Short mmCIF file of C-alpha atoms in Angstrom, two decimals:
data_model
loop_
_atom_site.label_atom_id
_atom_site.label_comp_id
_atom_site.label_asym_id
_atom_site.label_seq_id
_atom_site.Cartn_x
_atom_site.Cartn_y
_atom_site.Cartn_z
CA MET A 24 1.60 15.61 -53.92
CA LYS A 25 0.18 12.72 -51.88
CA ARG A 26 3.72 11.77 -50.83
CA PHE A 27 4.38 15.37 -49.71
CA GLY A 28 1.13 15.36 -47.68
CA SER A 29 2.10 12.09 -46.02
CA LEU A 30 5.53 13.44 -45.11
CA LEU A 31 3.95 16.59 -43.70
CA LEU A 32 1.52 14.53 -41.60
CA VAL A 33 4.39 12.38 -40.24
CA ALA A 34 6.40 15.52 -39.36
CA VAL A 35 3.48 17.07 -37.48
CA PHE A 36 2.83 13.80 -35.63
CA ALA A 37 6.52 13.47 -34.65
CA GLY A 38 6.61 17.07 -33.43
CA ALA A 39 3.53 16.48 -31.28
CA ILE A 40 5.10 13.38 -29.71
CA THR A 41 8.31 15.34 -28.99
CA LEU A 42 6.38 18.18 -27.33
CA ILE A 43 4.28 15.80 -25.20
CA SER A 44 7.38 13.85 -24.14
CA TYR A 45 9.12 17.07 -23.06
CA LYS A 46 6.11 18.10 -20.97
CA ILE A 47 5.84 14.71 -19.30
CA PHE A 48 9.49 13.96 -18.61
CA PHE A 49 11.29 17.31 -18.37
CA GLU A 50 8.81 19.79 -16.90
CA LYS A 51 8.54 18.91 -13.24
CA THR A 52 8.42 20.85 -10.03
CA ASN A 53 11.24 19.69 -7.80
CA TYR A 54 12.18 20.05 -4.18
CA PRO A 55 15.61 22.67 -0.79
CA VAL A 56 18.90 24.51 -0.81
CA VAL A 57 20.34 27.02 1.65
CA SER A 58 23.00 29.70 1.37
CA ASP A 59 24.02 32.64 3.54
CA ASN A 60 23.59 36.35 2.85
CA THR A 61 24.21 39.19 5.25
CA GLU A 62 22.02 41.81 3.56
CA MET A 63 18.98 42.57 5.68
CA PRO A 64 16.35 44.86 4.18
CA ILE A 65 13.56 46.17 6.35
CA LEU A 66 10.36 44.36 5.41
CA THR A 67 7.30 46.52 5.02
CA THR A 68 4.21 45.76 7.09
CA SER A 69 0.83 47.23 6.26
CA ASN A 70 -1.38 48.44 9.10
CA ARG A 71 -4.38 49.14 6.88
CA PRO A 72 -7.53 47.17 7.65
CA ALA A 73 -8.96 45.25 4.71
CA SER A 74 -11.65 47.36 3.07
CA TYR A 75 -15.24 46.17 3.12
CA LYS A 76 -17.46 48.05 0.68
CA GLY A 77 -20.61 46.00 0.85
CA ASN A 78 -22.11 42.55 0.74
CA GLY A 79 -22.59 42.20 -3.00
CA ILE A 80 -19.85 41.38 -5.47
CA ASN A 81 -20.69 44.43 -7.57
CA GLU A 82 -19.92 46.68 -4.61
CA VAL A 83 -16.34 45.44 -4.17
CA ASP A 84 -13.57 46.92 -6.33
CA PHE A 85 -10.71 44.51 -7.06
CA THR A 86 -8.98 46.59 -9.75
CA ILE A 87 -6.59 48.61 -7.57
CA ALA A 88 -5.49 45.55 -5.59
CA ALA A 89 -4.98 43.58 -8.81
CA GLU A 90 -3.01 46.36 -10.51
CA ASN A 91 -0.73 46.79 -7.48
CA THR A 92 -0.15 43.06 -7.10
CA VAL A 93 0.54 41.74 -10.59
CA ASN A 94 3.75 43.75 -10.95
CA ALA A 95 5.10 42.38 -7.64
CA VAL A 96 4.42 38.72 -8.50
CA VAL A 97 7.10 36.98 -10.56
CA HIS A 98 7.49 33.81 -12.58
CA VAL A 99 9.97 31.31 -11.10
CA LYS A 100 11.70 28.71 -13.27
CA ASN A 101 13.69 25.96 -11.58
CA LEU A 102 16.23 24.01 -13.66
CA THR A 103 17.42 20.71 -12.15
CA LEU A 104 19.92 18.31 -13.70
CA ASN A 105 19.21 14.66 -12.96
CA SER A 106 21.43 11.74 -13.87
CA SER A 107 19.96 9.01 -16.04
CA PRO A 108 21.43 6.05 -17.98
CA GLY A 109 21.66 6.68 -21.67
CA SER A 110 20.11 3.32 -22.55
CA LEU A 111 19.26 -0.08 -21.10
CA LEU A 112 22.80 -1.24 -21.91
CA ASP A 113 24.21 1.81 -20.08
CA PHE A 114 22.03 0.94 -17.09
CA PHE A 115 23.07 -2.72 -16.87
CA TYR A 116 26.77 -2.24 -17.67
CA GLY A 117 27.32 0.93 -15.64
CA SER A 118 28.25 3.28 -18.46
CA GLU A 119 28.48 6.98 -17.76
CA SER A 120 25.06 8.52 -17.14
CA ARG A 121 23.61 11.54 -18.90
CA GLN A 122 22.50 14.79 -17.26
CA ILE A 123 18.84 15.31 -18.10
CA PRO A 124 17.38 18.79 -17.46
CA GLN A 125 14.07 19.02 -15.65
CA VAL A 126 12.18 22.29 -15.52
CA GLY A 127 9.78 23.26 -12.76
CA THR A 128 7.79 26.47 -12.66
CA GLY A 129 5.98 28.45 -10.03
CA SER A 130 5.47 31.95 -8.69
CA GLY A 131 7.11 34.30 -6.21
CA VAL A 132 6.36 37.61 -4.48
CA ILE A 133 8.74 40.58 -4.36
CA ILE A 134 8.83 41.80 -0.74
CA SER A 135 11.48 44.55 -0.96
CA PRO A 136 12.48 47.08 -3.63
CA ASP A 137 16.04 45.67 -3.80
CA GLY A 138 14.95 42.27 -5.06
CA TYR A 139 14.12 39.92 -2.18
CA ILE A 140 11.48 37.38 -3.23
CA VAL A 141 9.48 34.91 -1.15
CA THR A 142 8.22 31.66 -2.70
CA ASN A 143 7.52 28.05 -1.73
CA ASN A 144 10.36 25.73 -0.78
CA HIS A 145 8.96 23.02 -3.07
CA VAL A 146 9.16 25.39 -6.06
CA ILE A 147 12.94 25.82 -5.82
CA ALA A 148 14.14 22.68 -4.02
CA LYS A 149 17.16 20.85 -5.48
CA ALA A 150 17.57 23.58 -8.08
CA ASN A 151 20.78 23.88 -10.11
CA GLU A 152 19.60 27.17 -11.53
CA ILE A 153 16.69 29.51 -10.76
CA ARG A 154 15.52 32.21 -13.14
CA ILE A 155 13.06 34.95 -12.26
CA THR A 156 10.93 36.72 -14.86
CA LEU A 157 9.26 39.98 -13.84
CA ASN A 158 5.91 41.14 -15.14
CA ASN A 159 7.77 43.46 -17.58
CA ASN A 160 9.51 40.35 -19.03
CA LYS A 161 12.95 41.18 -17.58
CA THR A 162 14.74 37.99 -16.50
CA TYR A 163 17.29 37.53 -13.71
CA GLU A 164 19.21 34.67 -12.16
CA ALA A 165 18.23 34.21 -8.50
CA GLU A 166 20.23 33.19 -5.43
CA ILE A 167 18.66 31.07 -2.70
CA ILE A 168 19.17 32.88 0.60
CA GLY A 169 17.48 30.19 2.68
CA SER A 170 14.50 27.89 2.94
CA ASP A 171 12.33 26.13 5.50
CA PRO A 172 10.74 22.86 4.35
CA ASN A 173 8.56 22.73 7.47
CA THR A 174 6.59 25.85 6.50
CA ASP A 175 7.36 25.44 2.76
CA ILE A 176 8.77 28.97 2.57
CA ALA A 177 11.95 30.00 0.73
CA LEU A 178 13.71 33.34 0.27
CA LEU A 179 15.38 34.32 -3.01
CA LYS A 180 17.39 37.37 -4.09
CA ILE A 181 17.98 38.94 -7.49
CA ASP A 182 20.47 41.72 -8.18
CA VAL A 183 18.75 44.73 -9.70
CA ASP A 184 19.86 48.29 -10.47
CA GLU A 185 16.40 49.80 -9.96
CA ASN A 186 13.71 49.79 -7.29
CA LEU A 187 11.17 47.07 -7.90
CA PRO A 188 7.44 47.10 -7.12
CA TYR A 189 6.81 45.03 -3.99
CA LEU A 190 4.05 43.99 -1.60
CA ALA A 191 3.69 44.93 2.06
CA PHE A 192 2.90 42.19 4.56
CA GLY A 193 -0.62 42.35 5.95
CA ASP A 194 -1.70 40.89 9.29
CA SER A 195 -3.03 37.41 8.53
CA ASP A 196 -4.42 37.10 12.08
CA GLU A 197 -6.87 39.87 11.15
CA ALA A 198 -8.17 38.03 8.07
CA LYS A 199 -11.81 37.10 8.54
CA ILE A 200 -13.80 34.19 7.18
CA GLY A 201 -15.89 35.50 4.29
CA GLN A 202 -13.42 38.28 3.48
CA TRP A 203 -12.68 38.89 -0.21
CA VAL A 204 -9.19 37.90 -1.40
CA LEU A 205 -7.26 37.70 -4.66
CA ALA A 206 -4.83 34.95 -5.69
CA VAL A 207 -2.14 36.17 -8.09
CA GLY A 208 0.35 33.91 -9.86
CA ASN A 209 1.33 32.03 -13.00
CA PRO A 210 -0.83 28.91 -13.34
CA PHE A 211 0.08 26.66 -16.28
CA ASN A 212 2.75 29.27 -17.23
CA LEU A 213 0.00 31.85 -17.83
CA THR A 214 1.68 34.91 -16.35
CA SER A 215 -0.02 37.59 -14.24
CA THR A 216 -3.23 35.67 -13.59
CA VAL A 217 -5.65 37.05 -10.99
CA THR A 218 -8.52 35.08 -9.44
CA ALA A 219 -10.95 36.18 -6.73
CA GLY A 220 -12.56 34.34 -3.84
CA ILE A 221 -13.19 34.52 -0.13
CA VAL A 222 -11.42 33.23 2.97
CA SER A 223 -13.20 29.91 3.48
CA ALA A 224 -11.46 28.84 6.71
CA LYS A 225 -8.45 29.61 8.88
CA ALA A 226 -5.95 27.46 10.77
CA ARG A 227 -6.51 24.54 8.39
CA ASN A 228 -4.22 21.53 8.97
CA LEU A 229 -3.74 19.24 5.94
CA ASP A 230 -1.15 16.88 7.43
CA PRO A 231 -1.93 14.62 10.42
CA VAL A 232 1.80 14.32 11.16
CA ARG A 233 3.05 17.90 10.79
CA ASP A 234 1.42 20.79 12.63
CA GLN A 235 0.24 23.23 9.97
CA SER A 236 -2.01 26.28 9.88
CA PHE A 237 -3.17 27.33 6.41
CA ILE A 238 -5.62 29.96 5.20
CA GLN A 239 -8.19 28.18 3.04
CA THR A 240 -9.81 30.07 0.17
CA ASP A 241 -12.01 29.33 -2.82
CA ALA A 242 -9.93 31.53 -5.14
CA ALA A 243 -8.85 29.39 -8.08
CA VAL A 244 -5.26 28.17 -7.66
CA ASN A 245 -3.61 25.72 -10.06
CA PRO A 246 -0.14 24.23 -10.68
CA GLY A 247 2.19 27.19 -11.22
CA ASN A 248 0.41 29.34 -8.61
CA SER A 249 2.63 27.91 -5.86
CA GLY A 250 4.60 30.72 -4.23
CA GLY A 251 2.24 33.41 -5.50
CA ALA A 252 0.39 36.06 -3.54
CA LEU A 253 -2.86 35.94 -1.62
CA VAL A 254 -3.87 39.55 -1.01
CA ASN A 255 -6.80 41.40 0.53
CA THR A 256 -8.75 44.12 -1.27
CA ASN A 257 -6.11 46.69 -0.29
CA GLY A 258 -3.44 44.63 -2.08
CA ASP A 259 -1.71 43.70 1.19
CA LEU A 260 -0.02 40.28 1.31
CA ILE A 261 -1.89 38.01 3.72
CA GLY A 262 -0.65 34.64 2.44
CA ILE A 263 1.66 32.68 0.11
CA ASN A 264 -0.36 30.29 -2.06
CA THR A 265 0.99 26.81 -1.45
CA ALA A 266 -1.35 23.87 -2.00
CA ILE A 267 -4.62 22.60 -3.42
CA THR A 268 -6.75 19.60 -2.50
CA SER A 269 -7.57 17.74 -5.69
CA GLN A 270 -7.92 14.24 -7.12
CA THR A 271 -7.12 15.52 -10.61
CA GLY A 272 -4.09 17.73 -9.93
CA SER A 273 -6.05 20.86 -10.87
CA TYR A 274 -8.24 23.22 -8.90
CA VAL A 275 -11.55 21.78 -7.68
CA GLY A 276 -12.67 24.47 -5.24
CA TYR A 277 -10.14 24.54 -2.39
CA SER A 278 -6.75 26.24 -2.14
CA PHE A 279 -4.44 26.89 0.79
CA ALA A 280 -1.94 29.60 1.67
CA VAL A 281 0.76 29.98 4.32
CA PRO A 282 -0.40 32.93 6.49
CA SER A 283 1.66 36.08 5.97
CA ASN A 284 2.56 36.35 9.67
CA ILE A 285 4.25 32.93 9.50
CA ALA A 286 5.94 33.68 6.15
CA LYS A 287 7.22 37.07 7.40
CA LYS A 288 8.66 35.51 10.55
CA VAL A 289 10.43 32.77 8.54
CA VAL A 290 11.89 35.36 6.14
CA GLU A 291 13.11 37.57 8.99
CA ASP A 292 14.72 34.57 10.71
CA ILE A 293 16.53 33.55 7.53
CA MET A 294 17.80 37.10 7.04
CA GLU A 295 18.95 37.56 10.63
CA TYR A 296 20.00 34.08 11.78
CA GLY A 297 20.42 32.02 8.61
CA ASN A 298 17.80 29.52 9.80
CA VAL A 299 14.37 29.45 11.38
CA GLN A 300 14.15 30.16 15.09
CA LYS A 301 11.13 28.23 16.31
CA GLY A 302 9.81 28.77 19.80
CA ILE A 303 7.59 25.98 21.10
CA LEU A 304 5.13 25.79 23.95
CA GLY A 305 5.96 22.16 24.74
CA ILE A 306 2.57 20.48 25.05
CA THR A 307 1.01 17.50 23.33
CA SER A 308 -2.66 17.16 22.46
CA PRO A 309 -4.46 14.01 21.24
CA ARG A 310 -5.75 13.95 17.69
CA LEU A 311 -9.48 14.60 17.77
CA SER A 312 -10.22 11.57 15.58
CA THR A 313 -8.55 9.03 17.88
CA PRO A 314 -10.67 6.61 19.94
CA TYR A 315 -9.11 8.10 23.09
CA ALA A 316 -10.31 11.59 22.15
CA VAL A 317 -13.78 10.38 21.18
CA ASN A 318 -14.27 8.18 24.25
CA ASN A 319 -13.20 10.96 26.61
CA GLY A 320 -15.17 13.71 24.88
CA ILE A 321 -11.99 15.64 23.98
CA ASN A 322 -13.18 16.06 20.40
CA GLU A 323 -16.09 18.13 21.74
CA ILE A 324 -13.93 20.56 23.73
CA ASP A 325 -13.83 24.20 22.58
CA GLY A 326 -10.09 24.69 23.07
CA VAL A 327 -6.89 22.63 23.11
CA TYR A 328 -6.75 19.79 25.64
CA ILE A 329 -3.28 19.29 27.12
CA ASP A 330 -2.52 15.58 27.10
CA GLY A 331 1.14 15.90 28.11
CA VAL A 332 3.87 18.44 28.86
CA GLU A 333 7.43 18.10 27.57
CA GLU A 334 10.19 18.24 30.17
CA ASP A 335 12.35 21.41 30.10
CA SER A 336 9.79 23.25 27.95
CA GLY A 337 8.15 26.62 28.56
CA ALA A 338 4.89 24.85 29.43
CA PHE A 339 6.77 22.67 31.96
CA ASP A 340 8.39 25.71 33.61
CA ALA A 341 5.02 27.53 33.73
CA ASN A 342 3.41 24.51 35.42
CA LEU A 343 0.87 23.78 32.70
CA LYS A 344 -0.62 20.36 33.41
CA SER A 345 -2.24 17.43 31.69
CA GLY A 346 -5.99 18.07 31.70
CA ASP A 347 -5.70 21.85 31.30
CA ILE A 348 -7.63 23.30 28.36
CA ILE A 349 -6.02 26.19 26.45
CA LYS A 350 -8.69 28.75 25.55
CA MET A 351 -6.59 31.70 24.36
CA VAL A 352 -3.00 32.80 23.62
CA ASP A 353 -2.48 36.53 24.02
CA ASN A 354 -5.59 37.93 22.29
CA ILE A 355 -6.07 34.99 19.90
CA LYS A 356 -9.02 32.67 20.55
CA VAL A 357 -7.97 29.00 20.45
CA ARG A 358 -10.52 26.41 19.36
CA LYS A 359 -8.22 23.73 17.93
CA PHE A 360 -4.58 22.73 17.89
CA ALA A 361 -3.90 24.43 14.52
CA ASP A 362 -5.05 27.77 16.03
CA LEU A 363 -2.41 27.35 18.72
CA THR A 364 0.45 26.21 16.48
CA GLY A 365 -0.36 28.85 13.86
CA TYR A 366 0.11 31.64 16.41
CA VAL A 367 3.12 30.10 18.19
CA SER A 368 4.82 29.61 14.78
CA THR A 369 5.14 33.40 14.56
CA LYS A 370 7.21 33.48 17.79
CA ARG A 371 10.84 32.79 18.65
CA PRO A 372 12.57 31.17 21.62
CA GLY A 373 12.58 33.69 24.48
CA ASP A 374 9.29 35.34 23.47
CA ARG A 375 6.68 35.48 26.23
CA ILE A 376 3.00 34.85 25.64
CA LYS A 377 -0.04 34.87 27.91
CA VAL A 378 -1.84 31.53 27.90
CA THR A 379 -5.42 31.41 29.16
CA ILE A 380 -6.30 27.94 30.42
CA ASN A 381 -9.35 26.39 31.98
CA ARG A 382 -8.35 24.27 34.97
CA ASN A 383 -11.08 22.54 36.95
CA GLY A 384 -13.69 24.95 35.58
CA GLU A 385 -11.72 28.11 36.36
CA ASP A 386 -10.04 30.35 33.76
CA ILE A 387 -6.42 31.22 34.62
CA VAL A 388 -3.98 33.43 32.70
CA ILE A 389 -0.40 32.10 32.86
CA PRO A 390 2.65 33.80 31.30
CA VAL A 391 4.85 31.34 29.39
CA GLU A 392 8.33 31.89 27.95
CA LEU A 393 8.73 29.90 24.75
CA LYS A 394 11.81 27.73 24.39
CA GLU A 395 13.72 26.06 21.59
CA ARG A 396 12.55 22.57 20.74
CA GLN A 397 14.22 20.05 23.02
CA SER A 398 13.13 16.79 21.38
CA ILE A 399 12.87 15.54 17.82
CA ILE A 400 12.27 12.34 15.83
CA VAL A 401 15.41 11.45 13.87
CA PRO A 402 15.22 10.11 10.31
CA VAL A 403 15.83 6.52 9.17
CA MET A 404 15.48 4.85 12.60
CA GLY A 405 12.61 7.00 13.87
CA LEU A 406 13.91 7.36 17.44
CA ARG A 407 12.67 10.32 19.50
CA VAL A 408 15.60 12.02 21.20
CA LYS A 409 15.92 15.06 23.48
CA ASN A 410 18.71 17.38 24.50
CA LEU A 411 20.30 16.57 27.84
CA SER A 412 19.13 18.60 30.82
CA GLU A 413 21.62 19.55 33.52
CA ASN A 414 20.12 16.78 35.63
CA ASP A 415 20.62 14.27 32.79
CA LYS A 416 24.26 15.27 32.48
CA LYS A 417 24.79 14.53 36.18
CA ILE A 418 22.93 11.22 36.09
CA PHE A 419 24.70 9.89 32.99
CA ASN A 420 28.01 11.60 33.84
CA THR A 421 28.38 13.10 30.36
CA SER A 422 28.39 16.56 28.82
CA VAL A 423 27.52 15.33 25.30
CA GLY A 424 24.83 13.15 23.80
CA VAL A 425 21.06 12.99 23.35
CA LYS A 426 18.62 10.99 25.43
CA ILE A 427 16.28 8.48 23.79
CA THR A 428 12.69 9.12 24.90
CA GLY A 429 10.75 7.17 22.26
CA VAL A 430 11.45 3.99 20.31
CA PRO A 431 9.45 2.66 17.32
CA GLU A 432 8.18 -0.91 17.41
CA THR A 433 11.01 -2.16 15.18
CA TYR A 434 13.71 -1.43 17.78
CA ARG A 435 11.92 -1.99 21.08
CA GLY A 436 13.71 -5.28 21.73
CA TYR A 437 17.10 -3.54 22.04
CA GLY A 438 16.41 -1.79 25.36
CA LEU A 439 17.17 1.66 23.94
CA ASN A 440 14.58 3.79 25.75
CA GLY A 441 16.04 6.05 28.45
CA LYS A 442 19.65 5.62 27.35
CA VAL A 443 21.92 8.36 25.99
CA ILE A 444 23.41 8.22 22.48
CA LEU A 445 27.02 9.39 22.65
CA GLU A 446 28.20 8.59 19.11
CA ILE A 447 26.82 7.47 15.77
CA ASP A 448 29.41 5.71 13.59
CA ASP A 449 32.16 7.15 15.85
CA GLU A 450 30.87 10.72 15.35
CA LYS A 451 30.03 12.54 18.59
CA VAL A 452 26.51 13.85 19.06
CA ASN A 453 26.06 17.12 20.99
CA ASN A 454 22.39 17.97 20.43
CA ILE A 455 19.22 16.90 18.68
CA TYR A 456 20.01 18.78 15.46
CA GLU A 457 23.38 17.06 15.10
CA ALA A 458 21.61 13.76 15.74
CA LYS A 459 19.06 14.57 13.03
CA ASN A 460 21.78 15.43 10.49
CA ILE A 461 23.92 12.36 11.26
CA PHE A 462 20.98 9.95 11.18
CA GLY A 463 19.79 11.60 7.98
CA ALA A 464 23.13 10.92 6.30
CA ILE A 465 23.36 7.20 7.10
CA SER A 466 22.36 4.63 4.49
CA ARG A 467 19.46 2.25 5.04
CA TYR A 468 21.58 -0.48 3.47
CA ASP A 469 24.82 -0.15 5.48
CA LYS A 470 25.66 -1.03 9.07
CA THR A 471 25.32 1.72 11.67
CA VAL A 472 27.13 1.60 15.02
CA ILE A 473 25.57 3.51 17.91
CA THR A 474 27.45 4.07 21.17
CA LEU A 475 25.19 4.43 24.22
CA VAL A 476 25.50 4.87 27.97
CA ASP A 477 22.97 3.97 30.67
CA LYS A 478 22.30 5.44 34.13
CA ASN A 479 24.89 3.12 35.65
CA GLY A 480 27.60 4.56 33.42
CA GLU A 481 27.92 1.36 31.39
CA LYS A 482 28.67 1.93 27.72
CA GLU A 483 27.65 -0.35 24.88
CA ARG A 484 27.97 -0.37 21.11
CA ILE A 485 25.03 -1.70 19.12
CA ILE A 486 25.28 -2.50 15.43
CA PHE A 487 22.15 -1.94 13.36
CA GLN A 488 21.67 -3.10 9.78
#
């Protein structure tokens, strides 16, 4: 009997170790994939104002919003196969590697009755297989229609033979600080979980490098909630839950959602164009924490201080100038850079906006036509390059290439700034997006040959290690 008890104890202990090992090594959330699809459903937009029934929590009814939302929020499972050596001997002697499955989970929101689903890019990135489980436990394999890592939004599609419950997009610009909201998702694989909170802040930027504009709430959001719904008390979608700020990996009081107006625009772009059409204003503004901003009082300005204007941008054509202070875009009050980028992120190249600036103490309204981004920082080498203007093409006597407008410290001794890149490893470069893709594909460990031309028409080939 004692021997049987010992064997039972060993079996239980071994099972626990196996379960813990699976959780640690195989259940991970991974990261993008893009495919094309020509189906274009009409997305529903709600025009209902969020209901306010009083100041006390007992006077606000969350039940209808919760009931309408849980059936439109799905569980997303991402299966990724990663190669790994079978043993230390396999690793050192180069034997054939094994395919190890890794499982990531998150949430998604049905946005049309025929099965289109919006989620976070980081929930489905690098997926070999994506499975969607509805609130009624039906499971489907999903196709990735497209994704945008910059906004962390992805669009999925499942084939269904019935109309599904879905959420209408609300107007996130109308969300007010202090407004009640619900976060709906699948934290820790607990399906159909609803938490309540308020909008704590708007236009929140979490990344000093990327321009972001999140809705911040105090509704509890945990791992697995990513890609789920943030809704108002009507049950209208005003955000896609995306991130938390935490030192433990779990909720500690702050959660962040991509505003619905940005998510809707990204989804519509993917459906119509296959990628995201981003219109930019074309201005730069100093970070408020920099010594320059502090010493010049820019961090105390109520608005966005224009530090520079990009050539060939909408701001350049509209004659916006360094020193102007942007106070408003259309009817949106601008107090910080994230307010500006959050609104402009909902626009496309060719859209016109009215920009209210303060110039020398006088408020002026200037119409600006947004343009496609003309400059970008390429991966690996970190060069800033811009598309050639018609004037550039005449000066450099070329119809192809990208002009270098910024060089990191590592490469400043090569005299690159102001020259035009014609080819990278004998591959012609026509625009900044081709440059980004080609630089992104080169290895950090191999030699790269860049062909350049200067204003005198002299070509040179530089080899970089």
